[in-house]
PDB file of C-alpha atoms in Angstrom:
ATOM      1  CA  UNK K  16      -9.058 -24.581 -23.032  1.00  0.00           C
ATOM      2  CA  UNK K  17      -6.299 -25.150 -25.627  1.00  0.00           C
ATOM      3  CA  UNK K  18      -8.278 -23.039 -28.119  1.00  0.00           C
ATOM      4  CA  UNK K  19      -8.692 -20.211 -25.606  1.00  0.00           C
ATOM      5  CA  UNK K  20      -4.950 -20.209 -24.768  1.00  0.00           C
ATOM      6  CA  UNK K  21      -3.905 -20.398 -28.374  1.00  0.00           C
ATOM      7  CA  UNK K  22      -6.178 -17.472 -29.156  1.00  0.00           C
ATOM      8  CA  UNK K  23      -4.475 -15.431 -26.424  1.00  0.00           C
ATOM      9  CA  UNK K  24      -7.599 -15.208 -24.221  1.00  0.00           C
ATOM     10  CA  UNK K  25      -6.742 -14.395 -20.597  1.00  0.00           C
ATOM     11  CA  UNK K  26      -8.223 -15.402 -17.322  1.00  0.00           C
ATOM     12  CA  UNK K  27     -11.151 -13.335 -16.067  1.00  0.00           C
ATOM     13  CA  UNK K  28     -10.901 -11.309 -12.856  1.00  0.00           C
ATOM     14  CA  UNK K  29     -14.221 -11.266 -11.172  1.00  0.00           C
ATOM     15  CA  UNK K  30     -14.567  -8.461  -8.629  1.00  0.00           C
ATOM     16  CA  UNK K  31     -16.035  -9.306  -5.160  1.00  0.00           C
ATOM     17  CA  UNK K  32     -15.291 -10.739  -1.782  1.00  0.00           C
ATOM     18  CA  UNK K  33     -13.100 -13.837  -1.409  1.00  0.00           C
ATOM     19  CA  UNK K  34     -11.814 -16.184   1.265  1.00  0.00           C
ATOM     20  CA  UNK K  35      -8.611 -18.144   1.383  1.00  0.00           C
ATOM     21  CA  UNK K  36      -7.700 -20.957   3.845  1.00  0.00           C
ATOM     22  CA  UNK K  37     -11.195 -20.504   5.384  1.00  0.00           C
ATOM     23  CA  UNK K  38      -9.889 -17.568   7.355  1.00  0.00           C
ATOM     24  CA  UNK K  39      -8.272 -14.811   5.248  1.00  0.00           C
ATOM     25  CA  UNK K  40     -10.981 -12.690   3.731  1.00  0.00           C
ATOM     26  CA  UNK K  41     -10.326 -10.027   1.102  1.00  0.00           C
ATOM     27  CA  UNK K  42     -11.961  -8.023  -1.628  1.00  0.00           C
ATOM     28  CA  UNK K  43     -10.922  -7.146  -5.214  1.00  0.00           C
ATOM     29  CA  UNK K  44     -12.346  -4.158  -6.987  1.00  0.00           C
ATOM     30  CA  UNK K  45     -11.481  -2.713 -10.370  1.00  0.00           C
ATOM     31  CA  UNK K  46      -9.957   0.838 -10.778  1.00  0.00           C
ATOM     32  CA  UNK K  47      -9.331   1.577 -14.378  1.00  0.00           C
ATOM     33  CA  UNK K  48      -6.716  -0.913 -15.590  1.00  0.00           C
ATOM     34  CA  UNK K  49      -5.711  -1.709 -12.022  1.00  0.00           C
ATOM     35  CA  UNK K  50      -7.372  -3.425  -9.007  1.00  0.00           C
ATOM     36  CA  UNK K  51      -7.837  -2.559  -5.366  1.00  0.00           C
ATOM     37  CA  UNK K  52      -7.073  -5.175  -2.748  1.00  0.00           C
ATOM     38  CA  UNK K  53      -8.368  -4.994   0.784  1.00  0.00           C
ATOM     39  CA  UNK K  54      -7.708  -7.712   3.319  1.00  0.00           C
ATOM     40  CA  UNK K  55     -10.250  -8.137   6.234  1.00  0.00           C
ATOM     41  CA  UNK K  56      -9.258  -6.456   9.474  1.00  0.00           C
ATOM     42  CA  UNK K  57      -6.508  -4.477   7.760  1.00  0.00           C
ATOM     43  CA  UNK K  58      -6.932  -0.765   7.081  1.00  0.00           C
ATOM     44  CA  UNK K  59      -4.732  -0.379   3.930  1.00  0.00           C
ATOM     45  CA  UNK K  60      -6.022  -0.459   0.348  1.00  0.00           C
ATOM     46  CA  UNK K  61      -3.455  -1.803  -2.092  1.00  0.00           C
ATOM     47  CA  UNK K  62      -3.292  -0.928  -5.743  1.00  0.00           C
ATOM     48  CA  UNK K  63      -2.404  -3.886  -7.929  1.00  0.00           C
ATOM     49  CA  UNK K  64      -1.227  -3.737 -11.493  1.00  0.00           C
ATOM     50  CA  UNK K  65      -1.729  -6.692 -13.884  1.00  0.00           C
ATOM     51  CA  UNK K  66       0.972  -8.710 -15.588  1.00  0.00           C
ATOM     52  CA  UNK K  67       0.698 -11.697 -17.905  1.00  0.00           C
ATOM     53  CA  UNK K  68       1.926 -15.158 -16.897  1.00  0.00           C
ATOM     54  CA  UNK K  69       2.164 -18.627 -18.514  1.00  0.00           C
ATOM     55  CA  UNK K  70      -0.859 -20.498 -19.906  1.00  0.00           C
ATOM     56  CA  UNK K  71      -3.159 -17.527 -20.073  1.00  0.00           C
ATOM     57  CA  UNK K  72      -2.981 -16.680 -16.398  1.00  0.00           C
ATOM     58  CA  UNK K  73      -2.697 -13.197 -14.948  1.00  0.00           C
ATOM     59  CA  UNK K  74      -0.583 -12.000 -11.993  1.00  0.00           C
ATOM     60  CA  UNK K  75      -1.664  -9.027  -9.928  1.00  0.00           C
ATOM     61  CA  UNK K  76       1.322  -7.249  -8.363  1.00  0.00           C
ATOM     62  CA  UNK K  77       1.903  -4.681  -5.585  1.00  0.00           C
ATOM     63  CA  UNK K  78       3.548  -1.379  -6.378  1.00  0.00           C
ATOM     64  CA  UNK K  79       6.827  -3.012  -5.319  1.00  0.00           C
ATOM     65  CA  UNK K  80       6.482  -5.656  -8.063  1.00  0.00           C
ATOM     66  CA  UNK K  81       5.954  -8.591  -5.759  1.00  0.00           C
ATOM     67  CA  UNK K  82       2.923 -10.928  -6.451  1.00  0.00           C
ATOM     68  CA  UNK K  83      -0.271 -10.480  -4.513  1.00  0.00           C
ATOM     69  CA  UNK K  84      -2.663 -12.705  -6.512  1.00  0.00           C
ATOM     70  CA  UNK K  85      -2.617 -15.068  -9.475  1.00  0.00           C
ATOM     71  CA  UNK K  86      -5.566 -16.005 -11.617  1.00  0.00           C
ATOM     72  CA  UNK K  87      -5.219 -19.141 -13.601  1.00  0.00           C
ATOM     73  CA  UNK K  88      -6.375 -19.551 -17.188  1.00  0.00           C
ATOM     74  CA  UNK K  89      -9.481 -21.465 -16.051  1.00  0.00           C
ATOM     75  CA  UNK K  90     -10.331 -18.816 -13.393  1.00  0.00           C
ATOM     76  CA  UNK K  91      -8.818 -20.284 -10.225  1.00  0.00           C
ATOM     77  CA  UNK K  92      -7.532 -17.612  -7.887  1.00  0.00           C
ATOM     78  CA  UNK K  93      -4.547 -17.840  -5.508  1.00  0.00           C
ATOM     79  CA  UNK K  94      -3.613 -15.400  -2.765  1.00  0.00           C
ATOM     80  CA  UNK K  95       0.098 -14.951  -1.798  1.00  0.00           C
ATOM     81  CA  UNK K  96       0.271 -13.623   1.721  1.00  0.00           C
ATOM     82  CA  UNK K  97       3.578 -12.746   3.358  1.00  0.00           C
ATOM     83  CA  UNK K  98       5.534 -15.835   4.398  1.00  0.00           C
ATOM     84  CA  UNK K  99       3.569 -18.263   2.206  1.00  0.00           C
ATOM     85  CA  UNK K 100       5.371 -18.396  -1.281  1.00  0.00           C
ATOM     86  CA  UNK K 101       3.267 -21.373  -2.367  1.00  0.00           C
ATOM     87  CA  UNK K 102       0.050 -19.394  -2.100  1.00  0.00           C
ATOM     88  CA  UNK K 103      -3.418 -20.105  -0.805  1.00  0.00           C
ATOM     89  CA  UNK K 104      -6.334 -21.022  -3.083  1.00  0.00           C
ATOM     90  CA  UNK K 105      -9.254 -18.611  -2.761  1.00  0.00           C
ATOM     91  CA  UNK K 106     -12.945 -18.802  -3.546  1.00  0.00           C
ATOM     92  CA  UNK K 107     -15.443 -16.016  -4.227  1.00  0.00           C
ATOM     93  CA  UNK K 108     -18.005 -15.413  -1.521  1.00  0.00           C
ATOM     94  CA  UNK K 109     -20.040 -12.543  -2.962  1.00  0.00           C
ATOM     95  CA  UNK K 110     -20.095  -8.997  -4.159  1.00  0.00           C
ATOM     96  CA  UNK K 111     -18.094  -6.126  -2.622  1.00  0.00           C
ATOM     97  CA  UNK K 112     -18.282  -2.380  -2.438  1.00  0.00           C
ATOM     98  CA  UNK K 113     -15.245  -0.465  -3.769  1.00  0.00           C
ATOM     99  CA  UNK K 114     -13.294   1.462  -1.060  1.00  0.00           C
ATOM    100  CA  UNK K 115     -13.453   5.280  -0.894  1.00  0.00           C
ATOM    101  CA  UNK K 116     -10.932   7.700   0.462  1.00  0.00           C
ATOM    102  CA  UNK K 117     -12.046   9.354   3.732  1.00  0.00           C
ATOM    103  CA  UNK K 118     -13.001  13.019   3.634  1.00  0.00           C
ATOM    104  CA  UNK K 119     -11.206  14.648   6.596  1.00  0.00           C
ATOM    105  CA  UNK K 120     -10.843  18.241   7.718  1.00  0.00           C
ATOM    106  CA  UNK K 121      -7.393  19.826   7.880  1.00  0.00           C
ATOM    107  CA  UNK K 122      -7.249  19.914  11.704  1.00  0.00           C
ATOM    108  CA  UNK K 123      -8.111  16.224  11.712  1.00  0.00           C
ATOM    109  CA  UNK K 124      -5.185  15.445   9.409  1.00  0.00           C
ATOM    110  CA  UNK K 125      -2.862  17.650  11.414  1.00  0.00           C
ATOM    111  CA  UNK K 126      -3.881  15.810  14.580  1.00  0.00           C
ATOM    112  CA  UNK K 127      -3.363  12.497  12.809  1.00  0.00           C
ATOM    113  CA  UNK K 128       0.146  13.612  11.815  1.00  0.00           C
ATOM    114  CA  UNK K 129       1.004  14.358  15.434  1.00  0.00           C
ATOM    115  CA  UNK K 130      -0.506  11.107  16.587  1.00  0.00           C
ATOM    116  CA  UNK K 131       1.585   9.013  14.196  1.00  0.00           C
ATOM    117  CA  UNK K 132       4.745  10.708  15.382  1.00  0.00           C
ATOM    118  CA  UNK K 133       3.806   9.944  19.002  1.00  0.00           C
ATOM    119  CA  UNK K 134       3.022   6.422  18.122  1.00  0.00           C
ATOM    120  CA  UNK K 135       6.437   5.751  16.590  1.00  0.00           C
ATOM    121  CA  UNK K 136       8.169   7.391  19.598  1.00  0.00           C
ATOM    122  CA  UNK K 137       6.285   5.035  21.909  1.00  0.00           C
ATOM    123  CA  UNK K 138       6.502   1.868  19.918  1.00  0.00           C
ATOM    124  CA  UNK K 139       9.870   2.259  18.046  1.00  0.00           C
ATOM    125  CA  UNK K 140      11.674   4.954  20.019  1.00  0.00           C
ATOM    126  CA  UNK K 141      11.884   7.073  16.900  1.00  0.00           C
ATOM    127  CA  UNK K 142      11.588  10.827  16.902  1.00  0.00           C
ATOM    128  CA  UNK K 143       9.884  11.604  13.533  1.00  0.00           C
ATOM    129  CA  UNK K 144       7.861  14.703  12.757  1.00  0.00           C
ATOM    130  CA  UNK K 145       5.134  14.339  10.136  1.00  0.00           C
ATOM    131  CA  UNK K 146       4.447  17.398   7.885  1.00  0.00           C
ATOM    132  CA  UNK K 147       2.491  18.132   4.681  1.00  0.00           C
ATOM    133  CA  UNK K 148       1.736  20.946   2.302  1.00  0.00           C
ATOM    134  CA  UNK K 149      -0.879  22.313   4.710  1.00  0.00           C
ATOM    135  CA  UNK K 150      -1.661  25.412   2.593  1.00  0.00           C
ATOM    136  CA  UNK K 151      -2.403  23.296  -0.530  1.00  0.00           C
ATOM    137  CA  UNK K 152      -4.377  20.749   1.481  1.00  0.00           C
ATOM    138  CA  UNK K 153      -6.489  23.390   3.240  1.00  0.00           C
ATOM    139  CA  UNK K 154      -8.354  24.322  -0.006  1.00  0.00           C
ATOM    140  CA  UNK K 155      -8.392  20.920  -1.711  1.00  0.00           C
ATOM    141  CA  UNK K 156     -10.517  18.235  -0.122  1.00  0.00           C
ATOM    142  CA  UNK K 157      -9.537  15.630  -2.820  1.00  0.00           C
ATOM    143  CA  UNK K 158      -5.773  16.180  -2.204  1.00  0.00           C
ATOM    144  CA  UNK K 159      -6.449  16.161   1.601  1.00  0.00           C
ATOM    145  CA  UNK K 160      -8.204  12.855   1.449  1.00  0.00           C
ATOM    146  CA  UNK K 161      -5.306  11.281  -0.488  1.00  0.00           C
ATOM    147  CA  UNK K 162      -2.724  12.946   1.685  1.00  0.00           C
ATOM    148  CA  UNK K 163      -4.365  11.501   4.825  1.00  0.00           C
ATOM    149  CA  UNK K 164      -4.368   7.999   3.300  1.00  0.00           C
ATOM    150  CA  UNK K 165      -0.696   8.449   2.304  1.00  0.00           C
ATOM    151  CA  UNK K 166       0.164   9.613   5.804  1.00  0.00           C
ATOM    152  CA  UNK K 167      -1.204   6.450   7.213  1.00  0.00           C
ATOM    153  CA  UNK K 168       0.560   4.334   4.686  1.00  0.00           C
ATOM    154  CA  UNK K 169       3.963   6.056   5.391  1.00  0.00           C
ATOM    155  CA  UNK K 170       3.481   5.565   9.081  1.00  0.00           C
ATOM    156  CA  UNK K 171       2.701   1.952   8.662  1.00  0.00           C
ATOM    157  CA  UNK K 172       5.647   1.396   6.414  1.00  0.00           C
ATOM    158  CA  UNK K 173       8.036   3.085   8.870  1.00  0.00           C
ATOM    159  CA  UNK K 174       6.708   1.025  11.620  1.00  0.00           C
ATOM    160  CA  UNK K 175       7.237  -2.172   9.768  1.00  0.00           C
ATOM    161  CA  UNK K 176      10.699  -1.170   8.514  1.00  0.00           C
ATOM    162  CA  UNK K 177      11.760  -0.260  12.090  1.00  0.00           C
ATOM    163  CA  UNK K 178      10.829  -3.659  13.574  1.00  0.00           C
ATOM    164  CA  UNK K 179      14.559  -4.717  13.582  1.00  0.00           C
ATOM    165  CA  UNK K 180      17.308  -3.133  15.524  1.00  0.00           C
ATOM    166  CA  UNK K 181      19.439  -2.440  12.478  1.00  0.00           C
ATOM    167  CA  UNK K 182      16.647  -0.893  10.431  1.00  0.00           C
ATOM    168  CA  UNK K 183      15.478   1.212  13.457  1.00  0.00           C
ATOM    169  CA  UNK K 184      19.030   2.454  14.030  1.00  0.00           C
ATOM    170  CA  UNK K 185      19.358   3.438  10.297  1.00  0.00           C
ATOM    171  CA  UNK K 186      16.132   5.368  10.452  1.00  0.00           C
ATOM    172  CA  UNK K 187      17.059   7.179  13.659  1.00  0.00           C
ATOM    173  CA  UNK K 188      20.370   8.183  12.104  1.00  0.00           C
ATOM    174  CA  UNK K 189      19.045   9.405   8.720  1.00  0.00           C
ATOM    175  CA  UNK K 190      15.361  10.400   9.038  1.00  0.00           C
ATOM    176  CA  UNK K 191      13.829  12.924  11.417  1.00  0.00           C
ATOM    177  CA  UNK K 192      10.972  14.359   9.335  1.00  0.00           C
ATOM    178  CA  UNK K 193       8.432  12.998   6.875  1.00  0.00           C
ATOM    179  CA  UNK K 194       6.696  15.362   4.455  1.00  0.00           C
ATOM    180  CA  UNK K 195       3.663  14.484   2.320  1.00  0.00           C
ATOM    181  CA  UNK K 196       4.124  16.648  -0.766  1.00  0.00           C
ATOM    182  CA  UNK K 197       1.410  17.358  -3.364  1.00  0.00           C
ATOM    183  CA  UNK K 198       2.978  16.842  -6.854  1.00  0.00           C
ATOM    184  CA  UNK K 199       2.190  15.610 -10.331  1.00  0.00           C
ATOM    185  CA  UNK K 200       3.829  12.197  -9.813  1.00  0.00           C
ATOM    186  CA  UNK K 201       4.511   9.843  -6.966  1.00  0.00           C
ATOM    187  CA  UNK K 202       7.762   8.957  -5.299  1.00  0.00           C
ATOM    188  CA  UNK K 203       9.798   8.699  -2.191  1.00  0.00           C
ATOM    189  CA  UNK K 204      13.105  10.526  -1.798  1.00  0.00           C
ATOM    190  CA  UNK K 205      15.464  11.568   1.000  1.00  0.00           C
ATOM    191  CA  UNK K 206      16.275  15.323   1.182  1.00  0.00           C
ATOM    192  CA  UNK K 207      18.794  15.661   3.944  1.00  0.00           C
ATOM    193  CA  UNK K 208      17.086  14.061   6.950  1.00  0.00           C
ATOM    194  CA  UNK K 209      13.622  14.687   5.455  1.00  0.00           C
ATOM    195  CA  UNK K 210      11.744  11.813   3.770  1.00  0.00           C
ATOM    196  CA  UNK K 211       9.696  13.395   1.052  1.00  0.00           C
ATOM    197  CA  UNK K 212       6.736  11.344  -0.042  1.00  0.00           C
ATOM    198  CA  UNK K 213       5.066  12.780  -3.201  1.00  0.00           C
ATOM    199  CA  UNK K 214       1.441  12.149  -4.060  1.00  0.00           C
ATOM    200  CA  UNK K 215      -0.653  12.849  -7.156  1.00  0.00           C
ATOM    201  CA  UNK K 216      -4.253  13.553  -6.096  1.00  0.00           C
ATOM    202  CA  UNK K 217      -5.491  13.213  -9.689  1.00  0.00           C
ATOM    203  CA  UNK K 218      -4.837   9.457  -9.689  1.00  0.00           C
ATOM    204  CA  UNK K 219      -6.826   8.449  -6.619  1.00  0.00           C
ATOM    205  CA  UNK K 220      -5.480   5.459  -4.706  1.00  0.00           C
ATOM    206  CA  UNK K 221      -2.806   5.042  -7.427  1.00  0.00           C
ATOM    207  CA  UNK K 222      -1.421   8.503  -6.672  1.00  0.00           C
ATOM    208  CA  UNK K 223       0.228   7.451  -3.431  1.00  0.00           C
ATOM    209  CA  UNK K 224       2.702   4.778  -2.312  1.00  0.00           C
ATOM    210  CA  UNK K 225       1.720   1.746  -0.281  1.00  0.00           C
ATOM    211  CA  UNK K 226       3.248   0.845   3.034  1.00  0.00           C
ATOM    212  CA  UNK K 227       5.189  -1.853   1.181  1.00  0.00           C
ATOM    213  CA  UNK K 228       6.613   0.691  -1.217  1.00  0.00           C
ATOM    214  CA  UNK K 229       7.684   2.762   1.779  1.00  0.00           C
ATOM    215  CA  UNK K 230       9.577  -0.204   3.171  1.00  0.00           C
ATOM    216  CA  UNK K 231      11.134  -0.996  -0.202  1.00  0.00           C
ATOM    217  CA  UNK K 232      12.192   2.669  -0.684  1.00  0.00           C
ATOM    218  CA  UNK K 233      13.674   3.030   2.812  1.00  0.00           C
ATOM    219  CA  UNK K 234      15.699  -0.160   2.193  1.00  0.00           C
ATOM    220  CA  UNK K 235      17.239   1.355  -0.836  1.00  0.00           C
ATOM    221  CA  UNK K 236      17.729   4.838   0.429  1.00  0.00           C
ATOM    222  CA  UNK K 237      19.267   3.676   3.762  1.00  0.00           C
ATOM    223  CA  UNK K 238      21.008   0.671   2.186  1.00  0.00           C
ATOM    224  CA  UNK K 239      19.459  -1.743   4.552  1.00  0.00           C
ATOM    225  CA  UNK K 240      17.952  -5.150   3.607  1.00  0.00           C
ATOM    226  CA  UNK K 241      14.243  -4.723   3.337  1.00  0.00           C
ATOM    227  CA  UNK K 242      12.037  -6.434   5.918  1.00  0.00           C
ATOM    228  CA  UNK K 243       9.004  -7.117   3.612  1.00  0.00           C
ATOM    229  CA  UNK K 244       8.319  -7.046  -0.078  1.00  0.00           C
TER     230      UNK K 244
END
């Protein structure tokens, strides 16, 4: 082990399905120099980037910079779920199949945008309209698939952010529209009372923000302490 560490060798990350605490199941799949994380019974796919840590270990982080997983120098893997800063040891159960973006028709995405607005009105008493670059998405199935995924992430992020009275009030005061915009980069900005969420279809899953990034961005834009990391 000391020879490996002194030579700068890093812990291996083996793709597949894992279980932590005998109940939390998740999968890890490579995507270029990043990894895709899916937790069982949760719809979102998270893109994790790698960072180095002490003693030859690796840390996989969300797009907000918070830690999702750590792989020790000898290969042991630890999952860091919300609310458990000490982490949970995880073991590999088997292989996994990488996730794929859903191919949806434009009317399906438009209906989903309306549904998300209605859901937030019912659950959080928020009046938010979801829009997108419909003309661009109509002729580009790849962009439409990513935009549909981004739409769901934004709706989840807003729902999580609005779980408290103060954050819900801040949203109601400053945001009445969300637009998914096709661009050559990713980002979240506030233009008047419109939250503009830029996506880059050429980067696949990495070309959109996670629900965690939405919460993080709203916290900064609205100057309210974030609810999750």
